[in-house]
Each structure stands twice: as C-alpha cells, then as structure tokens.
Amino acid sequence: MGHSHSHAHTHPNATERLVFREFVRQDKEFLYEMLNTEEWKRFIGDRRINSLRDAENFITDKLIPFYRKNGFGFYAMLSKANNKVIGMVGLNKRDGLEFVDLGFAVLPRFTNKGFAYEGALSCIDYAKNALKLHKLAAIANTDNTPSIKLLTKLGFKYVKQLTLPNETILLNYYELEL
C-alpha cells in the first residue's frame, strides 16, 4: 500500500496474545518510556532520549531506515487485549557481530508474563522461515540475568564473552542454529 521500495514489508506472525508491526513515528510515547526505563539504561545503554522529539527522531532516523536497509528491524509488540504497544522485538545487524542478532524489550509493567518469550519465538520463526537465516546471534550484559535466562530457554547456546567495537561493556555472546 504505497510502499515504493522493493521488498515487501513483513513482520513476525501474530501469536496467541501478540501482534507485530513496524514502528511508526506515532510510537514515540512508547519509545520514550521504554528507552528511559532503569533496565534499558542499565543493560542496553543511555540513548539520550530526553524528550518525545528525541524519541520520534530515534524512530525516523534509526528504526525506520533499518527496514529498508536490511529487510528487517525492530517491531512493535502489541497486546491483542488492549491494542497497546507493550514492548519490542526484532533483529539487528551490528558491527562486530558476524550474524544477525535477536533483541527484545518489554515495558516493566508487562514483564514476567511471558511476552518477551512469545515475541522472541515468533521472531525466530520469522528469521528462519521468512528471511531464510541459518543462525542468529544474541548478546546480553553479563549481569542481565532475565535476558540470559530467556535466551537459554529459547535454545541459544553461550559461545564467549566479547566487547562490541567502540564499546567497553563486556557482553555474553550466544548463537542459535535455525
């Protein structure tokens, strides 16, 4: 519908409780809240999203161009129950990692309900069946116990510790054969 670029806009399939779609600038309230949570700042990093304008710019400058550049990206995770964005899940291609990596984040009030697991499973299925990837990577801060537990539950295998280019934080690096 009015998309001029070549690849079809696709996203992970809906699950029992969740639907997925690409981020749009109207998601700025969600993103502002998500990137300013204590967990995000501690485990992922301070992205200096200090206003709704910053959040909107993050969507238009970072998230949206990614879909065109790579054919995938981060997707808004909406609860079917209230049609609200409760988290994000998706695929990233970063310098320093050979394989595409899986990422996920859920707003604190929606954690411990299995949403990240459900979203990640759909995203893994999408990577394998729609994108035809053969392997996924994942990274987590060495002290990010919830993410490490989730990656293990999803079948990711610990490979080594590493530091990304131009970063100082030591990360656990995982791989999953698809």
Coordinates of N, CA, C and O in Angstrom, one line a residue:
M1 N 0.8 -1.2 0.0 CA 0.0 0.0 0.0 C 0.9 1.3 0.0 O 1.3 1.7 1.0
G2 N 1.2 1.7 -1.2 CA 2.0 3.0 -1.2 C 3.5 2.8 -0.8 O 4.1 3.8 -0.7
H3 N 3.9 1.6 -0.6 CA 5.4 1.5 -0.3 C 6.1 1.3 -1.7 O 5.8 0.4 -2.4
S4 N 7.1 2.2 -1.9 CA 7.7 2.2 -3.2 C 9.0 1.3 -3.2 O 9.4 0.9 -4.3
H5 N 9.5 1.0 -2.0 CA 10.7 0.2 -2.1 C 10.5 -1.3 -2.4 O 9.4 -1.7 -2.3
S6 N 11.6 -2.0 -2.7 CA 11.4 -3.2 -3.4 C 10.9 -4.4 -2.5 O 10.0 -5.1 -2.9
H7 N 11.4 -4.5 -1.3 CA 11.0 -5.7 -0.5 C 9.6 -5.5 0.1 O 9.2 -4.3 0.4
A8 N 8.9 -6.5 0.2 CA 7.6 -6.4 0.9 C 7.8 -6.1 2.3 O 8.7 -6.7 3.0
H9 N 7.0 -5.3 2.9 CA 7.1 -5.0 4.3 C 6.5 -6.2 5.1 O 5.3 -6.5 4.9
T10 N 7.3 -6.9 5.8 CA 6.8 -8.1 6.5 C 7.2 -7.9 8.0 O 7.9 -7.0 8.4
H11 N 6.7 -8.8 8.8 CA 6.9 -8.8 10.2 C 6.6 -10.1 10.8 O 6.0 -11.0 10.1
P12 N 7.0 -10.4 12.0 CA 6.7 -11.7 12.6 C 5.2 -12.0 12.6 O 4.4 -11.0 12.7
N13 N 4.8 -13.2 12.6 CA 3.4 -13.6 12.7 C 2.8 -13.4 14.1 O 3.5 -13.5 15.1
A14 N 1.6 -13.0 14.1 CA 0.9 -12.9 15.4 C 0.9 -14.2 16.2 O 1.0 -15.3 15.6
T15 N 0.9 -14.0 17.5 CA 0.8 -15.2 18.4 C -0.5 -15.1 19.1 O -1.4 -14.3 18.8
E16 N -0.7 -16.0 20.1 CA -1.9 -16.1 20.9 C -2.3 -14.7 21.5 O -3.4 -14.3 21.4
R17 N -1.3 -14.0 22.0 CA -1.6 -12.7 22.7 C -1.0 -11.5 22.1 O -1.3 -10.4 22.5
L18 N -0.2 -11.6 21.0 CA 0.5 -10.5 20.5 C 0.4 -10.4 19.0 O 0.2 -11.3 18.2
V19 N 0.4 -9.1 18.5 CA 0.6 -8.8 17.1 C 1.8 -7.9 16.9 O 2.2 -7.2 17.9
F20 N 2.4 -8.0 15.7 CA 3.7 -7.2 15.5 C 3.5 -6.3 14.3 O 2.8 -6.7 13.3
R21 N 4.1 -5.2 14.3 CA 4.1 -4.3 13.1 C 5.4 -3.5 13.2 O 6.1 -3.4 14.2
E22 N 5.7 -2.8 12.1 CA 6.8 -1.9 12.0 C 6.5 -0.7 12.9 O 5.4 -0.3 13.1
F23 N 7.6 -0.1 13.4 CA 7.5 1.1 14.2 C 7.1 2.3 13.3 O 7.6 2.4 12.1
V24 N 6.3 3.2 13.8 CA 5.9 4.5 13.1 C 6.2 5.6 14.1 O 6.3 5.4 15.3
R25 N 6.3 6.8 13.6 CA 6.7 7.9 14.4 C 5.7 8.1 15.6 O 6.0 8.7 16.6
Q26 N 4.4 7.7 15.4 CA 3.4 7.8 16.5 C 3.7 6.9 17.7 O 3.0 7.1 18.7
D27 N 4.7 6.1 17.6 CA 5.1 5.2 18.7 C 6.0 5.9 19.6 O 6.6 5.3 20.5
K28 N 6.2 7.2 19.5 CA 7.2 8.0 20.3 C 6.9 7.9 21.8 O 7.9 7.8 22.5
E29 N 5.7 7.9 22.2 CA 5.4 7.8 23.7 C 5.9 6.5 24.2 O 6.6 6.4 25.3
F30 N 5.6 5.4 23.5 CA 6.1 4.1 23.9 C 7.7 4.1 24.0 O 8.3 3.7 25.0
L31 N 8.3 4.6 22.9 CA 9.7 4.5 22.9 C 10.4 5.4 23.9 O 11.4 5.0 24.5
Y32 N 9.8 6.5 24.2 CA 10.3 7.4 25.2 C 10.3 6.7 26.6 O 11.3 6.7 27.3
E33 N 9.2 6.0 26.8 CA 9.1 5.3 28.1 C 10.1 4.1 28.1 O 10.8 3.9 29.1
M34 N 10.1 3.4 27.1 CA 11.0 2.2 27.0 C 12.4 2.5 27.2 O 13.1 1.8 28.0
L35 N 12.9 3.5 26.5 CA 14.4 3.8 26.5 C 14.8 4.5 27.8 O 16.0 4.7 28.0
N36 N 13.8 4.9 28.5 CA 14.2 5.6 29.8 C 13.9 4.7 31.0 O 14.0 5.2 32.2
T37 N 13.6 3.5 30.8 CA 13.4 2.6 32.0 C 14.8 2.3 32.6 O 15.8 2.3 31.9
E38 N 14.8 2.0 33.8 CA 16.0 1.7 34.5 C 16.8 0.5 33.9 O 18.0 0.5 33.7
E39 N 16.0 -0.5 33.5 CA 16.5 -1.7 32.9 C 17.2 -1.4 31.6 O 18.3 -1.9 31.3
W40 N 16.6 -0.6 30.7 CA 17.2 -0.3 29.4 C 18.5 0.5 29.6 O 19.5 0.2 29.0
K41 N 18.4 1.5 30.5 CA 19.7 2.3 30.7 C 20.8 1.5 31.3 O 21.9 1.6 31.0
R42 N 20.4 0.5 32.1 CA 21.4 -0.3 32.8 C 22.0 -1.4 31.9 O 23.2 -1.6 31.8
F43 N 21.1 -2.0 31.1 CA 21.5 -3.2 30.4 C 21.8 -2.9 28.9 O 22.5 -3.7 28.3
I44 N 21.2 -1.9 28.4 CA 21.4 -1.6 26.9 C 22.1 -0.3 26.7 O 23.0 -0.3 25.9
G45 N 21.8 0.7 27.5 CA 22.6 1.9 27.4 C 21.7 3.1 27.3 O 20.6 3.1 26.9
D46 N 22.3 4.3 27.8 CA 21.5 5.5 27.7 C 21.6 6.1 26.3 O 22.7 6.5 25.8
R47 N 20.5 6.1 25.6 CA 20.4 6.6 24.2 C 20.1 8.1 24.2 O 19.8 8.6 23.1
R48 N 20.1 8.7 25.4 CA 19.8 10.2 25.5 C 18.5 10.6 24.8 O 18.4 11.5 24.1
I49 N 17.5 9.8 25.1 CA 16.1 10.1 24.6 C 15.4 10.9 25.7 O 14.8 10.4 26.6
N50 N 15.6 12.2 25.7 CA 15.2 13.1 26.8 C 13.9 13.8 26.5 O 13.5 14.6 27.4
S51 N 13.3 13.6 25.4 CA 12.0 14.2 25.1 C 11.3 13.4 24.0 O 11.9 12.4 23.4
L52 N 10.0 13.7 23.8 CA 9.2 13.0 22.8 C 9.8 13.2 21.4 O 9.8 12.4 20.5
R53 N 10.4 14.4 21.2 CA 11.0 14.7 19.9 C 12.2 13.8 19.7 O 12.4 13.3 18.6
D54 N 13.0 13.6 20.8 CA 14.2 12.7 20.7 C 13.7 11.3 20.3 O 14.3 10.6 19.5
A55 N 12.6 10.9 20.9 CA 12.1 9.5 20.7 C 11.6 9.4 19.2 O 11.8 8.4 18.6
E56 N 10.9 10.5 18.8 CA 10.4 10.4 17.4 C 11.6 10.4 16.4 O 11.6 9.7 15.4
N57 N 12.6 11.2 16.7 CA 13.8 11.2 15.8 C 14.5 9.8 15.8 O 15.0 9.3 14.8
F58 N 14.5 9.1 17.0 CA 15.1 7.8 17.1 C 14.3 6.8 16.1 O 15.0 6.0 15.4
I59 N 13.0 7.0 16.1 CA 12.2 6.1 15.2 C 12.5 6.4 13.8 O 12.7 5.5 12.9
T60 N 12.4 7.7 13.4 CA 12.6 8.1 12.0 C 14.0 8.0 11.5 O 14.2 7.7 10.3
D61 N 15.0 8.2 12.3 CA 16.4 8.1 11.9 C 17.1 6.8 12.1 O 18.0 6.4 11.3
K62 N 16.6 6.0 13.1 CA 17.3 4.7 13.3 C 16.4 3.5 13.0 O 16.8 2.6 12.2
L63 N 15.2 3.5 13.5 CA 14.4 2.3 13.4 C 13.8 2.1 11.9 O 13.9 1.0 11.4
I64 N 13.2 3.2 11.4 CA 12.6 3.1 10.1 C 13.5 2.8 9.0 O 13.3 1.9 8.1
P65 N 14.7 3.5 8.9 CA 15.6 3.3 7.8 C 16.1 1.8 7.8 O 16.5 1.3 6.7
F66 N 16.2 1.2 8.9 CA 16.7 -0.1 9.1 C 15.9 -1.1 8.3 O 16.4 -2.1 7.7
Y67 N 14.6 -1.0 8.2 CA 13.7 -1.9 7.5 C 14.1 -1.9 6.0 O 14.2 -3.0 5.4
R68 N 14.4 -0.7 5.4 CA 14.7 -0.7 4.0 C 16.2 -1.2 3.8 O 16.4 -1.9 2.8
K69 N 17.1 -0.8 4.7 CA 18.5 -1.2 4.5 C 18.7 -2.7 4.6 O 19.4 -3.3 3.8
N70 N 18.0 -3.3 5.6 CA 18.3 -4.7 5.8 C 17.1 -5.7 5.5 O 17.3 -6.9 5.4
G71 N 15.9 -5.1 5.3 CA 14.8 -6.0 5.1 C 14.2 -6.5 6.4 O 13.3 -7.4 6.3
F72 N 14.7 -6.0 7.5 CA 14.1 -6.4 8.8 C 14.5 -5.3 9.8 O 15.2 -4.4 9.4
G73 N 14.1 -5.5 11.0 CA 14.4 -4.5 12.0 C 13.7 -4.8 13.3 O 13.5 -6.0 13.6
F74 N 13.4 -3.8 14.1 CA 12.7 -4.0 15.4 C 11.3 -3.7 15.1 O 10.9 -2.8 14.4
Y75 N 10.4 -4.6 15.7 CA 9.0 -4.5 15.5 C 8.3 -4.1 16.9 O 8.7 -4.6 17.9
A76 N 7.2 -3.3 16.7 CA 6.4 -3.0 17.9 C 5.6 -4.3 18.2 O 5.1 -4.9 17.3
M77 N 5.5 -4.6 19.5 CA 4.9 -5.8 20.0 C 3.6 -5.3 20.7 O 3.7 -4.5 21.7
L78 N 2.4 -5.6 20.1 CA 1.2 -5.1 20.7 C 0.4 -6.2 21.3 O 0.3 -7.3 20.8
S79 N -0.2 -5.9 22.5 CA -1.0 -6.8 23.2 C -2.4 -6.8 22.5 O -3.0 -5.8 22.2
K80 N -2.9 -8.0 22.1 CA -4.2 -8.1 21.5 C -5.3 -7.7 22.4 O -6.3 -7.2 22.0
A81 N -5.0 -7.8 23.7 CA -6.0 -7.5 24.7 C -6.4 -6.0 24.7 O -7.6 -5.7 24.9
N82 N -5.4 -5.1 24.5 CA -5.7 -3.7 24.5 C -5.2 -2.9 23.3 O -5.3 -1.7 23.3
N83 N -4.6 -3.6 22.4 CA -4.0 -3.0 21.2 C -3.0 -1.9 21.5 O -2.7 -1.0 20.7
K84 N -2.3 -2.1 22.6 CA -1.2 -1.1 23.0 C 0.1 -1.7 22.8 O 0.3 -3.0 22.9
V85 N 1.1 -0.9 22.5 CA 2.5 -1.4 22.3 C 3.0 -1.6 23.7 O 3.1 -0.7 24.6
I86 N 3.4 -2.8 24.0 CA 3.9 -3.2 25.3 C 5.4 -3.5 25.3 O 6.1 -3.7 26.3
G87 N 6.0 -3.6 24.1 CA 7.4 -4.0 24.0 C 7.8 -4.0 22.6 O 7.1 -3.6 21.7
M88 N 9.1 -4.4 22.4 CA 9.6 -4.5 21.0 C 10.5 -5.8 20.9 O 11.0 -6.3 21.9
V89 N 10.5 -6.3 19.7 CA 11.3 -7.5 19.5 C 11.8 -7.4 18.0 O 11.1 -6.7 17.2
G90 N 13.0 -7.9 17.8 CA 13.4 -7.8 16.4 C 14.8 -8.2 16.2 O 15.5 -8.9 17.0
L91 N 15.3 -7.8 15.0 CA 16.6 -8.3 14.5 C 17.5 -7.1 14.2 O 17.0 -6.1 13.6
N92 N 18.7 -7.2 14.5 CA 19.7 -6.1 14.3 C 20.9 -6.7 13.6 O 21.2 -7.9 13.6
K93 N 21.6 -5.8 12.9 CA 22.8 -6.2 12.2 C 23.9 -5.2 12.7 O 23.9 -4.1 12.3
R94 N 24.8 -5.6 13.6 CA 25.7 -4.7 14.1 C 27.1 -5.0 13.8 O 27.5 -6.1 13.5
D95 N 27.9 -3.9 13.8 CA 29.4 -4.0 13.6 C 29.9 -4.9 14.7 O 29.6 -4.7 15.8
G96 N 30.8 -5.8 14.3 CA 31.5 -6.6 15.3 C 30.8 -8.0 15.5 O 31.4 -8.8 16.1
L97 N 29.6 -8.2 14.9 CA 29.0 -9.5 15.0 C 28.8 -10.0 13.6 O 28.3 -9.3 12.7
E98 N 29.1 -11.3 13.4 CA 29.0 -11.9 12.1 C 27.6 -12.1 11.7 O 27.2 -12.0 10.5
F99 N 26.7 -12.5 12.7 CA 25.4 -12.9 12.4 C 24.4 -11.8 12.9 O 24.7 -11.0 13.8
V100 N 23.2 -11.9 12.3 CA 22.1 -11.0 12.7 C 21.7 -11.4 14.2 O 21.7 -12.6 14.5
D101 N 21.5 -10.4 15.0 CA 21.2 -10.7 16.4 C 19.7 -10.4 16.8 O 19.2 -9.4 16.3
L102 N 19.2 -11.2 17.7 CA 17.9 -11.0 18.2 C 17.9 -10.1 19.4 O 18.7 -10.2 20.3
G103 N 16.9 -9.2 19.5 CA 16.8 -8.3 20.6 C 15.3 -8.2 21.1 O 14.4 -8.4 20.2
F104 N 15.1 -7.9 22.3 CA 13.7 -7.8 22.8 C 13.7 -6.9 24.1 O 14.7 -6.9 24.8
A105 N 12.6 -6.3 24.3 CA 12.5 -5.4 25.5 C 11.0 -5.3 25.7 O 10.2 -5.0 24.8
V106 N 10.6 -5.4 27.0 CA 9.2 -5.2 27.3 C 9.1 -4.2 28.5 O 9.9 -4.2 29.3
L107 N 8.1 -3.3 28.4 CA 7.9 -2.3 29.5 C 7.8 -3.0 30.8 O 7.1 -4.1 30.9
P108 N 8.3 -2.4 31.9 CA 8.4 -3.1 33.2 C 7.0 -3.6 33.7 O 7.0 -4.7 34.3
R109 N 6.0 -2.9 33.4 CA 4.7 -3.4 34.0 C 4.1 -4.6 33.2 O 3.1 -5.2 33.7
F110 N 4.8 -4.9 32.1 CA 4.3 -6.1 31.4 C 5.3 -7.3 31.5 O 5.2 -8.3 30.8
T111 N 6.4 -7.1 32.3 CA 7.4 -8.2 32.4 C 6.9 -9.4 33.2 O 5.9 -9.3 33.9
N112 N 7.6 -10.5 33.1 CA 7.2 -11.7 33.9 C 5.8 -12.3 33.5 O 5.2 -12.9 34.3
K113 N 5.4 -12.0 32.3 CA 4.1 -12.6 31.8 C 4.4 -13.5 30.6 O 3.4 -13.9 29.9
G114 N 5.6 -13.6 30.2 CA 6.0 -14.5 29.1 C 5.8 -13.8 27.7 O 5.9 -14.4 26.7
F115 N 5.6 -12.5 27.7 CA 5.5 -11.8 26.4 C 6.8 -11.7 25.6 O 6.8 -11.9 24.4
A116 N 7.9 -11.5 26.3 CA 9.2 -11.5 25.6 C 9.5 -12.8 25.0 O 10.0 -12.9 23.8
Y117 N 9.2 -13.9 25.7 CA 9.4 -15.3 25.2 C 8.5 -15.5 23.9 O 9.0 -16.0 22.9
E118 N 7.3 -15.1 24.0 CA 6.3 -15.3 23.0 C 6.7 -14.5 21.7 O 6.7 -15.0 20.6
G119 N 7.2 -13.2 22.0 CA 7.6 -12.4 20.9 C 8.9 -12.9 20.2 O 9.0 -12.9 19.0
A120 N 9.8 -13.3 21.1 CA 11.1 -13.8 20.6 C 10.9 -15.1 19.7 O 11.5 -15.2 18.7
L121 N 10.0 -16.0 20.2 CA 9.8 -17.2 19.4 C 9.2 -16.9 18.0 O 9.6 -17.5 17.0
S122 N 8.3 -15.9 17.9 CA 7.7 -15.5 16.7 C 8.8 -14.9 15.8 O 8.9 -15.1 14.6
C123 N 9.7 -14.2 16.4 CA 10.8 -13.5 15.6 C 11.8 -14.5 15.1 O 12.3 -14.4 14.0
I124 N 12.1 -15.5 15.9 CA 13.0 -16.6 15.5 C 12.4 -17.4 14.3 O 13.1 -17.7 13.3
D125 N 11.1 -17.6 14.4 CA 10.4 -18.3 13.3 C 10.4 -17.5 12.0 O 10.6 -18.0 10.9
Y126 N 10.3 -16.2 12.2 CA 10.3 -15.2 11.1 C 11.7 -15.2 10.5 O 11.9 -15.2 9.2
A127 N 12.8 -15.2 11.3 CA 14.1 -15.2 10.8 C 14.4 -16.4 10.0 O 15.1 -16.4 8.9
K128 N 13.9 -17.6 10.5 CA 14.1 -18.8 9.8 C 13.3 -19.0 8.5 O 13.9 -19.3 7.5
N129 N 12.0 -18.8 8.6 CA 11.1 -19.1 7.5 C 10.9 -18.0 6.5 O 10.8 -18.3 5.3
A130 N 10.9 -16.8 7.0 CA 10.7 -15.6 6.0 C 12.0 -15.1 5.5 O 12.2 -14.9 4.3
L131 N 13.0 -15.0 6.4 CA 14.3 -14.4 6.0 C 15.3 -15.4 5.6 O 16.3 -15.1 5.1
K132 N 15.0 -16.7 5.9 CA 15.9 -17.8 5.5 C 17.3 -17.7 6.1 O 18.3 -18.1 5.5
L133 N 17.3 -17.2 7.3 CA 18.6 -17.1 8.0 C 18.9 -18.5 8.6 O 18.0 -19.3 8.9
H134 N 20.2 -18.8 8.7 CA 20.6 -20.1 9.2 C 21.1 -20.1 10.7 O 21.2 -21.1 11.3
K135 N 21.4 -18.9 11.1 CA 21.9 -18.7 12.5 C 21.5 -17.3 13.0 O 21.5 -16.4 12.3
L136 N 21.2 -17.3 14.3 CA 21.0 -16.0 14.9 C 22.0 -15.8 16.1 O 22.4 -16.8 16.7
A137 N 22.4 -14.6 16.3 CA 23.2 -14.3 17.5 C 22.4 -13.6 18.5 O 21.3 -13.2 18.2
A138 N 22.9 -13.5 19.7 CA 22.3 -12.6 20.7 C 23.3 -12.2 21.7 O 24.3 -12.9 21.9
I139 N 23.2 -11.0 22.3 CA 24.1 -10.5 23.3 C 23.4 -10.1 24.5 O 22.2 -9.6 24.4
A140 N 24.0 -10.2 25.6 CA 23.4 -9.7 26.9 C 24.5 -9.3 27.8 O 25.6 -10.0 27.9
N141 N 24.3 -8.3 28.6 CA 25.2 -7.9 29.7 C 25.4 -9.1 30.6 O 24.4 -9.9 30.8
T142 N 26.6 -9.3 31.0 CA 26.9 -10.5 31.8 C 26.1 -10.6 33.1 O 25.8 -11.7 33.6
D143 N 25.5 -9.4 33.6 CA 24.7 -9.4 34.8 C 23.2 -9.3 34.5 O 22.4 -9.1 35.4
N144 N 22.8 -9.4 33.2 CA 21.4 -9.3 32.8 C 20.8 -10.7 32.9 O 20.4 -11.3 31.9
T145 N 20.5 -11.1 34.1 CA 20.0 -12.5 34.4 C 18.7 -12.8 33.6 O 18.6 -13.9 33.1
P146 N 17.7 -11.9 33.6 CA 16.5 -12.2 32.9 C 16.7 -12.5 31.5 O 16.1 -13.5 30.9
S147 N 17.5 -11.7 30.8 CA 17.7 -11.9 29.3 C 18.5 -13.2 29.1 O 18.2 -14.0 28.2
I148 N 19.5 -13.5 30.0 CA 20.3 -14.7 29.8 C 19.4 -15.9 30.0 O 19.5 -16.9 29.2
K149 N 18.5 -15.9 31.0 CA 17.6 -17.0 31.2 C 16.7 -17.2 30.0 O 16.4 -18.3 29.6
L150 N 16.2 -16.1 29.5 CA 15.3 -16.2 28.3 C 16.0 -16.7 27.1 O 15.5 -17.6 26.4
L151 N 17.2 -16.3 26.8 CA 18.0 -16.8 25.7 C 18.2 -18.3 25.8 O 18.1 -19.0 24.9
T152 N 18.5 -18.7 27.0 CA 18.7 -20.1 27.3 C 17.5 -20.9 27.0 O 17.5 -22.0 26.4
K153 N 16.3 -20.4 27.5 CA 15.0 -21.0 27.3 C 14.7 -21.1 25.8 O 14.0 -22.1 25.4
L154 N 15.1 -20.1 25.0 CA 14.9 -20.1 23.6 C 15.8 -21.1 22.8 O 15.6 -21.3 21.6
G155 N 16.8 -21.6 23.5 CA 17.7 -22.5 22.9 C 19.0 -22.0 22.4 O 19.9 -22.7 21.8
F156 N 19.3 -20.7 22.8 CA 20.6 -20.1 22.4 C 21.7 -20.8 23.2 O 21.5 -21.1 24.4
K157 N 22.8 -20.9 22.6 CA 24.0 -21.5 23.3 C 25.0 -20.4 23.5 O 25.4 -19.7 22.6
Y158 N 25.6 -20.4 24.8 CA 26.6 -19.5 25.1 C 27.9 -19.8 24.3 O 28.3 -21.0 24.3
V159 N 28.5 -18.8 23.7 CA 29.7 -19.0 22.9 C 30.9 -18.4 23.6 O 31.9 -19.1 23.9
K160 N 30.9 -17.2 24.0 CA 32.0 -16.5 24.6 C 31.6 -15.1 25.1 O 30.4 -14.7 25.0
Q161 N 32.6 -14.4 25.7 CA 32.3 -13.1 26.1 C 33.0 -12.2 25.1 O 34.1 -12.6 24.5
L162 N 32.4 -11.0 24.8 CA 33.0 -10.1 23.9 C 32.7 -8.7 24.2 O 31.8 -8.4 25.0
T163 N 33.4 -7.7 23.6 CA 33.0 -6.3 23.6 C 32.8 -5.8 22.2 O 33.6 -6.1 21.3
L164 N 31.7 -5.1 22.0 CA 31.5 -4.6 20.6 C 32.4 -3.5 20.3 O 32.9 -2.8 21.2
P165 N 32.7 -3.2 19.0 CA 33.5 -2.1 18.6 C 33.1 -0.8 19.2 O 31.9 -0.5 19.3
N166 N 34.1 0.0 19.7 CA 33.8 1.3 20.3 C 33.0 1.2 21.6 O 32.4 2.3 22.1
E167 N 32.9 0.0 22.2 CA 32.1 -0.1 23.5 C 33.1 -0.7 24.5 O 34.2 -1.2 24.2
T168 N 32.8 -0.5 25.8 CA 33.6 -1.0 26.8 C 33.0 -2.2 27.6 O 33.6 -2.9 28.4
I169 N 31.7 -2.3 27.5 CA 30.9 -3.3 28.3 C 31.2 -4.7 27.8 O 31.1 -5.0 26.6
L170 N 31.5 -5.6 28.8 CA 31.7 -7.0 28.5 C 30.3 -7.6 28.3 O 29.4 -7.5 29.2
L171 N 30.1 -8.4 27.3 CA 28.9 -9.0 27.0 C 29.0 -10.5 26.8 O 30.0 -11.0 26.4
N172 N 27.9 -11.2 27.2 CA 27.8 -12.6 26.9 C 27.3 -12.7 25.4 O 26.4 -12.0 25.1
Y173 N 28.0 -13.6 24.6 CA 27.6 -13.8 23.2 C 27.0 -15.2 23.0 O 27.6 -16.1 23.5
Y174 N 25.8 -15.2 22.4 CA 25.1 -16.5 22.2 C 24.8 -16.7 20.7 O 24.7 -15.8 19.9
E175 N 24.6 -18.0 20.3 CA 24.2 -18.3 19.0 C 23.1 -19.4 19.0 O 23.1 -20.2 19.9
L176 N 22.3 -19.3 18.0 CA 21.2 -20.3 17.8 C 21.2 -20.7 16.4 O 21.1 -19.9 15.5
E177 N 21.3 -22.1 16.2 CA 21.2 -22.7 14.9 C 19.7 -22.7 14.5 O 18.9 -23.2 15.3
L178 N 19.4 -22.2 13.3 CA 17.9 -22.2 12.9 C 17.6 -23.4 12.0 O 18.5 -23.9 11.3

